[in-house]
Amino acid sequence: MIRVVVVDDHEVVRAGFAALLDTQPDVTVSGSAADGAAAVALCREIRPDVVLMDVRMPVLDGIEATRRIVDEAGGDGPRILMLTTFDLDEHVYDALAAGASGFLLKDVTAERLFDAVRVVAAGEALLAPSVTRRLIGEFARLRPRPAAQAAALATLTPREREVLRLVAEGLSNPEIAGRLVVGEETVKTHVSRVLAKLGLRDRTQAVVTAYESGLVVPRDSR
């Protein structure tokens, strides 16, 4: 059973998402919160598998709440999906960089919501290939490149850098295996080593790092 917490400052939104999720036999809504501070406390108490987190909330916004939940729980903590109204939202970008595993638009279809919860509960990042990479690419180019990230990339082998670049391009493990003409297990090993060396939680943070470090250069959409 996948235990979910829904966090949004609008009661109708919390109730709507909870009602949808409760229709699924493998999902249960374990709690809800109206602000980020309450969400951090609730996650500390009940340790859910997945958190649906609104970006903009009073008391403590979704970005800082995400950062605190991830910092407290580390790799064993809940997977966080950000809820937003706009697909090109700089606050969502900040949340992805803080440790969120993906984001959903608030007008998401029920099936897309169910799929997203199951994907992140299984430990995967929710990378809608075009939308997420467009979001990351749009805002990464506006940020200064942290020196620490460039130094961290220097710890990667040439093959690991190549794998990271392909992950950032949105390729799955089987697709990377086909591109590099290696086995899928070999790719999984490379990805795991990249995440471990860079101190990243999942593929979403790997994509952010690849763009922010300059390893992948965003295409100019204009």
mmCIF file with all atom_site columns, N, CA, C and O in Angstrom, residues 54-95:
data_model
loop_
_atom_site.group_PDB
_atom_site.id
_atom_site.type_symbol
_atom_site.label_atom_id
_atom_site.label_alt_id
_atom_site.label_comp_id
_atom_site.label_asym_id
_atom_site.label_entity_id
_atom_site.label_seq_id
_atom_site.pdbx_PDB_ins_code
_atom_site.Cartn_x
_atom_site.Cartn_y
_atom_site.Cartn_z
_atom_site.occupancy
_atom_site.B_iso_or_equiv
_atom_site.pdbx_formal_charge
_atom_site.auth_seq_id
_atom_site.auth_comp_id
_atom_site.auth_asym_id
_atom_site.auth_atom_id
_atom_site.pdbx_PDB_model_num
ATOM 1   N N  . ASP A 1 54 ? 2.003  21.407 -2.608  1.00 0.00 ? 54 ASP A N  1
ATOM 2   C CA . ASP A 1 54 ? 1.763  22.666 -3.300  1.00 0.00 ? 54 ASP A CA 1
ATOM 3   C C  . ASP A 1 54 ? 3.014  23.539 -3.210  1.00 0.00 ? 54 ASP A C  1
ATOM 4   O O  . ASP A 1 54 ? 3.770  23.466 -2.237  1.00 0.00 ? 54 ASP A O  1
ATOM 5   N N  . VAL A 1 55 ? 3.250  24.350 -4.227  1.00 0.00 ? 55 VAL A N  1
ATOM 6   C CA . VAL A 1 55 ? 4.440  25.200 -4.230  1.00 0.00 ? 55 VAL A CA 1
ATOM 7   C C  . VAL A 1 55 ? 4.250  26.414 -3.332  1.00 0.00 ? 55 VAL A C  1
ATOM 8   O O  . VAL A 1 55 ? 5.084  26.712 -2.472  1.00 0.00 ? 55 VAL A O  1
ATOM 9   N N  . ARG A 1 56 ? 3.148  27.121 -3.510  1.00 0.00 ? 56 ARG A N  1
ATOM 10  C CA . ARG A 1 56 ? 2.941  28.377 -2.788  1.00 0.00 ? 56 ARG A CA 1
ATOM 11  C C  . ARG A 1 56 ? 1.960  28.173 -1.640  1.00 0.00 ? 56 ARG A C  1
ATOM 12  O O  . ARG A 1 56 ? 0.795  27.850 -1.859  1.00 0.00 ? 56 ARG A O  1
ATOM 13  N N  . MET A 1 57 ? 2.448  28.362 -0.414  1.00 0.00 ? 57 MET A N  1
ATOM 14  C CA . MET A 1 57 ? 1.615  28.197 0.774   1.00 0.00 ? 57 MET A CA 1
ATOM 15  C C  . MET A 1 57 ? 2.075  29.162 1.854   1.00 0.00 ? 57 MET A C  1
ATOM 16  O O  . MET A 1 57 ? 3.232  29.607 1.849   1.00 0.00 ? 57 MET A O  1
ATOM 17  N N  . PRO A 1 58 ? 1.196  29.494 2.784   1.00 0.00 ? 58 PRO A N  1
ATOM 18  C CA . PRO A 1 58 ? 1.591  30.348 3.908   1.00 0.00 ? 58 PRO A CA 1
ATOM 19  C C  . PRO A 1 58 ? 2.435  29.574 4.919   1.00 0.00 ? 58 PRO A C  1
ATOM 20  O O  . PRO A 1 58 ? 2.571  28.348 4.813   1.00 0.00 ? 58 PRO A O  1
ATOM 21  N N  . VAL A 1 59 ? 2.990  30.283 5.873   1.00 0.00 ? 59 VAL A N  1
ATOM 22  C CA . VAL A 1 59 ? 3.792  29.742 6.974   1.00 0.00 ? 59 VAL A CA 1
ATOM 23  C C  . VAL A 1 59 ? 5.137  29.210 6.477   1.00 0.00 ? 59 VAL A C  1
ATOM 24  O O  . VAL A 1 59 ? 6.195  29.667 6.899   1.00 0.00 ? 59 VAL A O  1
ATOM 25  N N  . LEU A 1 60 ? 5.093  28.225 5.593   1.00 0.00 ? 60 LEU A N  1
ATOM 26  C CA . LEU A 1 60 ? 6.310  27.671 5.010   1.00 0.00 ? 60 LEU A CA 1
ATOM 27  C C  . LEU A 1 60 ? 5.951  27.172 3.614   1.00 0.00 ? 60 LEU A C  1
ATOM 28  O O  . LEU A 1 60 ? 5.043  26.361 3.461   1.00 0.00 ? 60 LEU A O  1
ATOM 29  N N  . ASP A 1 61 ? 6.648  27.700 2.590   1.00 0.00 ? 61 ASP A N  1
ATOM 30  C CA . ASP A 1 61 ? 6.269  27.316 1.233   1.00 0.00 ? 61 ASP A CA 1
ATOM 31  C C  . ASP A 1 61 ? 6.744  25.907 0.895   1.00 0.00 ? 61 ASP A C  1
ATOM 32  O O  . ASP A 1 61 ? 7.491  25.274 1.645   1.00 0.00 ? 61 ASP A O  1
ATOM 33  N N  . GLY A 1 62 ? 6.289  25.418 -0.250  1.00 0.00 ? 62 GLY A N  1
ATOM 34  C CA . GLY A 1 62 ? 6.579  24.046 -0.633  1.00 0.00 ? 62 GLY A CA 1
ATOM 35  C C  . GLY A 1 62 ? 8.046  23.777 -0.892  1.00 0.00 ? 62 GLY A C  1
ATOM 36  O O  . GLY A 1 62 ? 8.515  22.654 -0.722  1.00 0.00 ? 62 GLY A O  1
ATOM 37  N N  . ILE A 1 63 ? 8.787  24.811 -1.318  1.00 0.00 ? 63 ILE A N  1
ATOM 38  C CA . ILE A 1 63 ? 10.211 24.627 -1.600  1.00 0.00 ? 63 ILE A CA 1
ATOM 39  C C  . ILE A 1 63 ? 10.976 24.349 -0.316  1.00 0.00 ? 63 ILE A C  1
ATOM 40  O O  . ILE A 1 63 ? 11.722 23.377 -0.208  1.00 0.00 ? 63 ILE A O  1
ATOM 41  N N  . GLU A 1 64 ? 10.772 25.209 0.685   1.00 0.00 ? 64 GLU A N  1
ATOM 42  C CA . GLU A 1 64 ? 11.488 25.031 1.948   1.00 0.00 ? 64 GLU A CA 1
ATOM 43  C C  . GLU A 1 64 ? 11.013 23.776 2.673   1.00 0.00 ? 64 GLU A C  1
ATOM 44  O O  . GLU A 1 64 ? 11.807 23.070 3.300   1.00 0.00 ? 64 GLU A O  1
ATOM 45  N N  . ALA A 1 65 ? 9.714  23.485 2.566   1.00 0.00 ? 65 ALA A N  1
ATOM 46  C CA . ALA A 1 65 ? 9.201  22.256 3.190   1.00 0.00 ? 65 ALA A CA 1
ATOM 47  C C  . ALA A 1 65 ? 9.848  21.025 2.552   1.00 0.00 ? 65 ALA A C  1
ATOM 48  O O  . ALA A 1 65 ? 10.249 20.085 3.245   1.00 0.00 ? 65 ALA A O  1
ATOM 49  N N  . THR A 1 66 ? 9.976  21.049 1.230   1.00 0.00 ? 66 THR A N  1
ATOM 50  C CA . THR A 1 66 ? 10.636 19.944 0.521   1.00 0.00 ? 66 THR A CA 1
ATOM 51  C C  . THR A 1 66 ? 12.072 19.793 0.993   1.00 0.00 ? 66 THR A C  1
ATOM 52  O O  . THR A 1 66 ? 12.546 18.692 1.287   1.00 0.00 ? 66 THR A O  1
ATOM 53  N N  . ARG A 1 67 ? 12.774 20.905 1.065   1.00 0.00 ? 67 ARG A N  1
ATOM 54  C CA . ARG A 1 67 ? 14.182 20.882 1.477   1.00 0.00 ? 67 ARG A CA 1
ATOM 55  C C  . ARG A 1 67 ? 14.318 20.280 2.873   1.00 0.00 ? 67 ARG A C  1
ATOM 56  O O  . ARG A 1 67 ? 15.190 19.437 3.127   1.00 0.00 ? 67 ARG A O  1
ATOM 57  N N  . ARG A 1 68 ? 13.446 20.675 3.792   1.00 0.00 ? 68 ARG A N  1
ATOM 58  C CA . ARG A 1 68 ? 13.531 20.178 5.164   1.00 0.00 ? 68 ARG A CA 1
ATOM 59  C C  . ARG A 1 68 ? 13.201 18.687 5.250   1.00 0.00 ? 68 ARG A C  1
ATOM 60  O O  . ARG A 1 68 ? 13.858 17.930 5.968   1.00 0.00 ? 68 ARG A O  1
ATOM 61  N N  . ILE A 1 69 ? 12.175 18.269 4.515   1.00 0.00 ? 69 ILE A N  1
ATOM 62  C CA . ILE A 1 69 ? 11.789 16.858 4.548   1.00 0.00 ? 69 ILE A CA 1
ATOM 63  C C  . ILE A 1 69 ? 12.908 15.989 3.988   1.00 0.00 ? 69 ILE A C  1
ATOM 64  O O  . ILE A 1 69 ? 13.273 14.951 4.551   1.00 0.00 ? 69 ILE A O  1
ATOM 65  N N  . VAL A 1 70 ? 13.500 16.427 2.876   1.00 0.00 ? 70 VAL A N  1
ATOM 66  C CA . VAL A 1 70 ? 14.583 15.666 2.250   1.00 0.00 ? 70 VAL A CA 1
ATOM 67  C C  . VAL A 1 70 ? 15.821 15.654 3.145   1.00 0.00 ? 70 VAL A C  1
ATOM 68  O O  . VAL A 1 70 ? 16.466 14.612 3.333   1.00 0.00 ? 70 VAL A O  1
ATOM 69  N N  . ASP A 1 71 ? 16.151 16.810 3.721   1.00 0.00 ? 71 ASP A N  1
ATOM 70  C CA . ASP A 1 71 ? 17.335 16.888 4.585   1.00 0.00 ? 71 ASP A CA 1
ATOM 71  C C  . ASP A 1 71 ? 17.184 16.018 5.822   1.00 0.00 ? 71 ASP A C  1
ATOM 72  O O  . ASP A 1 71 ? 18.141 15.374 6.269   1.00 0.00 ? 71 ASP A O  1
ATOM 73  N N  . GLU A 1 72 ? 15.984 15.985 6.399   1.00 0.00 ? 72 GLU A N  1
ATOM 74  C CA . GLU A 1 72 ? 15.755 15.202 7.612   1.00 0.00 ? 72 GLU A CA 1
ATOM 75  C C  . GLU A 1 72 ? 15.789 13.704 7.346   1.00 0.00 ? 72 GLU A C  1
ATOM 76  O O  . GLU A 1 72 ? 16.343 12.932 8.123   1.00 0.00 ? 72 GLU A O  1
ATOM 77  N N  . ALA A 1 73 ? 15.151 13.303 6.245   1.00 0.00 ? 73 ALA A N  1
ATOM 78  C CA . ALA A 1 73 ? 14.968 11.869 5.999   1.00 0.00 ? 73 ALA A CA 1
ATOM 79  C C  . ALA A 1 73 ? 16.029 11.271 5.095   1.00 0.00 ? 73 ALA A C  1
ATOM 80  O O  . ALA A 1 73 ? 16.238 10.061 5.100   1.00 0.00 ? 73 ALA A O  1
ATOM 81  N N  . GLY A 1 74 ? 16.712 12.119 4.312   1.00 0.00 ? 74 GLY A N  1
ATOM 82  C CA . GLY A 1 74 ? 17.723 11.608 3.389   1.00 0.00 ? 74 GLY A CA 1
ATOM 83  C C  . GLY A 1 74 ? 17.104 10.734 2.312   1.00 0.00 ? 74 GLY A C  1
ATOM 84  O O  . GLY A 1 74 ? 15.959 10.924 1.908   1.00 0.00 ? 74 GLY A O  1
ATOM 85  N N  . GLY A 1 75 ? 17.861 9.746  1.863   1.00 0.00 ? 75 GLY A N  1
ATOM 86  C CA . GLY A 1 75 ? 17.406 8.901  0.770   1.00 0.00 ? 75 GLY A CA 1
ATOM 87  C C  . GLY A 1 75 ? 16.239 8.000  1.115   1.00 0.00 ? 75 GLY A C  1
ATOM 88  O O  . GLY A 1 75 ? 15.580 7.468  0.225   1.00 0.00 ? 75 GLY A O  1
ATOM 89  N N  . ASP A 1 76 ? 15.973 7.815  2.419   1.00 0.00 ? 76 ASP A N  1
ATOM 90  C CA . ASP A 1 76 ? 14.876 6.936  2.828   1.00 0.00 ? 76 ASP A CA 1
ATOM 91  C C  . ASP A 1 76 ? 13.564 7.685  3.037   1.00 0.00 ? 76 ASP A C  1
ATOM 92  O O  . ASP A 1 76 ? 12.575 7.090  3.454   1.00 0.00 ? 76 ASP A O  1
ATOM 93  N N  . GLY A 1 77 ? 13.562 8.976  2.780   1.00 0.00 ? 77 GLY A N  1
ATOM 94  C CA . GLY A 1 77 ? 12.371 9.779  3.030   1.00 0.00 ? 77 GLY A CA 1
ATOM 95  C C  . GLY A 1 77 ? 11.333 9.659  1.933   1.00 0.00 ? 77 GLY A C  1
ATOM 96  O O  . GLY A 1 77 ? 11.531 8.958  0.933   1.00 0.00 ? 77 GLY A O  1
ATOM 97  N N  . PRO A 1 78 ? 10.212 10.330 2.122   1.00 0.00 ? 78 PRO A N  1
ATOM 98  C CA . PRO A 1 78 ? 9.148  10.271 1.116   1.00 0.00 ? 78 PRO A CA 1
ATOM 99  C C  . PRO A 1 78 ? 9.569  10.917 -0.192  1.00 0.00 ? 78 PRO A C  1
ATOM 100 O O  . PRO A 1 78 ? 10.410 11.814 -0.214  1.00 0.00 ? 78 PRO A O  1
ATOM 101 N N  . ARG A 1 79 ? 8.981  10.461 -1.267  1.00 0.00 ? 79 ARG A N  1
ATOM 102 C CA . ARG A 1 79 ? 9.173  11.074 -2.578  1.00 0.00 ? 79 ARG A CA 1
ATOM 103 C C  . ARG A 1 79 ? 8.162  12.212 -2.710  1.00 0.00 ? 79 ARG A C  1
ATOM 104 O O  . ARG A 1 79 ? 6.993  12.041 -2.349  1.00 0.00 ? 79 ARG A O  1
ATOM 105 N N  . ILE A 1 80 ? 8.630  13.324 -3.217  1.00 0.00 ? 80 ILE A N  1
ATOM 106 C CA . ILE A 1 80 ? 7.786  14.523 -3.229  1.00 0.00 ? 80 ILE A CA 1
ATOM 107 C C  . ILE A 1 80 ? 7.448  14.931 -4.655  1.00 0.00 ? 80 ILE A C  1
ATOM 108 O O  . ILE A 1 80 ? 8.333  15.072 -5.501  1.00 0.00 ? 80 ILE A O  1
ATOM 109 N N  . LEU A 1 81 ? 6.156  15.085 -4.911  1.00 0.00 ? 81 LEU A N  1
ATOM 110 C CA . LEU A 1 81 ? 5.660  15.580 -6.186  1.00 0.00 ? 81 LEU A CA 1
ATOM 111 C C  . LEU A 1 81 ? 5.103  16.980 -5.967  1.00 0.00 ? 81 LEU A C  1
ATOM 112 O O  . LEU A 1 81 ? 4.215  17.171 -5.131  1.00 0.00 ? 81 LEU A O  1
ATOM 113 N N  . MET A 1 82 ? 5.616  17.961 -6.698  1.00 0.00 ? 82 MET A N  1
ATOM 114 C CA . MET A 1 82 ? 5.133  19.326 -6.549  1.00 0.00 ? 82 MET A CA 1
ATOM 115 C C  . MET A 1 82 ? 3.859  19.530 -7.367  1.00 0.00 ? 82 MET A C  1
ATOM 116 O O  . MET A 1 82 ? 3.721  18.990 -8.472  1.00 0.00 ? 82 MET A O  1
ATOM 117 N N  . LEU A 1 83 ? 2.946  20.303 -6.817  1.00 0.00 ? 83 LEU A N  1
ATOM 118 C CA . LEU A 1 83 ? 1.707  20.663 -7.501  1.00 0.00 ? 83 LEU A CA 1
ATOM 119 C C  . LEU A 1 83 ? 1.793  22.120 -7.926  1.00 0.00 ? 83 LEU A C  1
ATOM 120 O O  . LEU A 1 83 ? 2.101  22.987 -7.107  1.00 0.00 ? 83 LEU A O  1
ATOM 121 N N  . THR A 1 84 ? 1.537  22.398 -9.195  1.00 0.00 ? 84 THR A N  1
ATOM 122 C CA . THR A 1 84 ? 1.656  23.762 -9.676  1.00 0.00 ? 84 THR A CA 1
ATOM 123 C C  . THR A 1 84 ? 0.596  24.058 -10.726 1.00 0.00 ? 84 THR A C  1
ATOM 124 O O  . THR A 1 84 ? 0.031  23.140 -11.335 1.00 0.00 ? 84 THR A O  1
ATOM 125 N N  . THR A 1 85 ? 0.345  25.331 -10.933 1.00 0.00 ? 85 THR A N  1
ATOM 126 C CA . THR A 1 85 ? -0.623 25.760 -11.932 1.00 0.00 ? 85 THR A CA 1
ATOM 127 C C  . THR A 1 85 ? 0.035  25.979 -13.284 1.00 0.00 ? 85 THR A C  1
ATOM 128 O O  . THR A 1 85 ? -0.599 25.843 -14.321 1.00 0.00 ? 85 THR A O  1
ATOM 129 N N  . PHE A 1 86 ? 1.330  26.303 -13.273 1.00 0.00 ? 86 PHE A N  1
ATOM 130 C CA . PHE A 1 86 ? 2.040  26.639 -14.503 1.00 0.00 ? 86 PHE A CA 1
ATOM 131 C C  . PHE A 1 86 ? 3.188  25.662 -14.735 1.00 0.00 ? 86 PHE A C  1
ATOM 132 O O  . PHE A 1 86 ? 3.904  25.301 -13.800 1.00 0.00 ? 86 PHE A O  1
ATOM 133 N N  . ASP A 1 87 ? 3.393  25.260 -16.009 1.00 0.00 ? 87 ASP A N  1
ATOM 134 C CA . ASP A 1 87 ? 4.466  24.311 -16.268 1.00 0.00 ? 87 ASP A CA 1
ATOM 135 C C  . ASP A 1 87 ? 5.840  24.971 -16.250 1.00 0.00 ? 87 ASP A C  1
ATOM 136 O O  . ASP A 1 87 ? 6.828  24.330 -15.924 1.00 0.00 ? 87 ASP A O  1
ATOM 137 N N  . LEU A 1 88 ? 5.927  26.263 -16.578 1.00 0.00 ? 88 LEU A N  1
ATOM 138 C CA . LEU A 1 88 ? 7.209  26.962 -16.482 1.00 0.00 ? 88 LEU A CA 1
ATOM 139 C C  . LEU A 1 88 ? 7.196  27.831 -15.228 1.00 0.00 ? 88 LEU A C  1
ATOM 140 O O  . LEU A 1 88 ? 6.955  29.028 -15.277 1.00 0.00 ? 88 LEU A O  1
ATOM 141 N N  . ASP A 1 89 ? 7.443  27.203 -14.106 1.00 0.00 ? 89 ASP A N  1
ATOM 142 C CA . ASP A 1 89 ? 7.353  27.856 -12.804 1.00 0.00 ? 89 ASP A CA 1
ATOM 143 C C  . ASP A 1 89 ? 8.719  27.777 -12.124 1.00 0.00 ? 89 ASP A C  1
ATOM 144 O O  . ASP A 1 89 ? 9.204  26.700 -11.813 1.00 0.00 ? 89 ASP A O  1
ATOM 145 N N  . GLU A 1 90 ? 9.334  28.943 -11.904 1.00 0.00 ? 90 GLU A N  1
ATOM 146 C CA . GLU A 1 90 ? 10.671 28.952 -11.318 1.00 0.00 ? 90 GLU A CA 1
ATOM 147 C C  . GLU A 1 90 ? 10.680 28.338 -9.932  1.00 0.00 ? 90 GLU A C  1
ATOM 148 O O  . GLU A 1 90 ? 11.666 27.731 -9.509  1.00 0.00 ? 90 GLU A O  1
ATOM 149 N N  . HIS A 1 91 ? 9.579  28.464 -9.217  1.00 0.00 ? 91 HIS A N  1
ATOM 150 C CA . HIS A 1 91 ? 9.503  27.879 -7.878  1.00 0.00 ? 91 HIS A CA 1
ATOM 151 C C  . HIS A 1 91 ? 9.551  26.345 -7.951  1.00 0.00 ? 91 HIS A C  1
ATOM 152 O O  . HIS A 1 91 ? 10.115 25.697 -7.071  1.00 0.00 ? 91 HIS A O  1
ATOM 153 N N  . VAL A 1 92 ? 8.947  25.771 -8.987  1.00 0.00 ? 92 VAL A N  1
ATOM 154 C CA . VAL A 1 92 ? 9.013  24.323 -9.160  1.00 0.00 ? 92 VAL A CA 1
ATOM 155 C C  . VAL A 1 92 ? 10.450 23.902 -9.441  1.00 0.00 ? 92 VAL A C  1
ATOM 156 O O  . VAL A 1 92 ? 10.939 22.889 -8.929  1.00 0.00 ? 92 VAL A O  1
ATOM 157 N N  . TYR A 1 93 ? 11.145 24.696 -10.249 1.00 0.00 ? 93 TYR A N  1
ATOM 158 C CA . TYR A 1 93 ? 12.561 24.411 -10.522 1.00 0.00 ? 93 TYR A CA 1
ATOM 159 C C  . TYR A 1 93 ? 13.351 24.373 -9.216  1.00 0.00 ? 93 TYR A C  1
ATOM 160 O O  . TYR A 1 93 ? 14.149 23.473 -8.983  1.00 0.00 ? 93 TYR A O  1
ATOM 161 N N  . ASP A 1 94 ? 13.117 25.362 -8.351  1.00 0.00 ? 94 ASP A N  1
ATOM 162 C CA . ASP A 1 94 ? 13.814 25.396 -7.058  1.00 0.00 ? 94 ASP A CA 1
ATOM 163 C C  . ASP A 1 94 ? 13.479 24.161 -6.228  1.00 0.00 ? 94 ASP A C  1
ATOM 164 O O  . ASP A 1 94 ? 14.331 23.625 -5.521  1.00 0.00 ? 94 ASP A O  1
ATOM 165 N N  . ALA A 1 95 ? 12.224 23.714 -6.312  1.00 0.00 ? 95 ALA A N  1
ATOM 166 C CA . ALA A 1 95 ? 11.814 22.531 -5.549  1.00 0.00 ? 95 ALA A CA 1
ATOM 167 C C  . ALA A 1 95 ? 12.483 21.271 -6.088  1.00 0.00 ? 95 ALA A C  1
ATOM 168 O O  . ALA A 1 95 ? 12.888 20.396 -5.323  1.00 0.00 ? 95 ALA A O  1
#
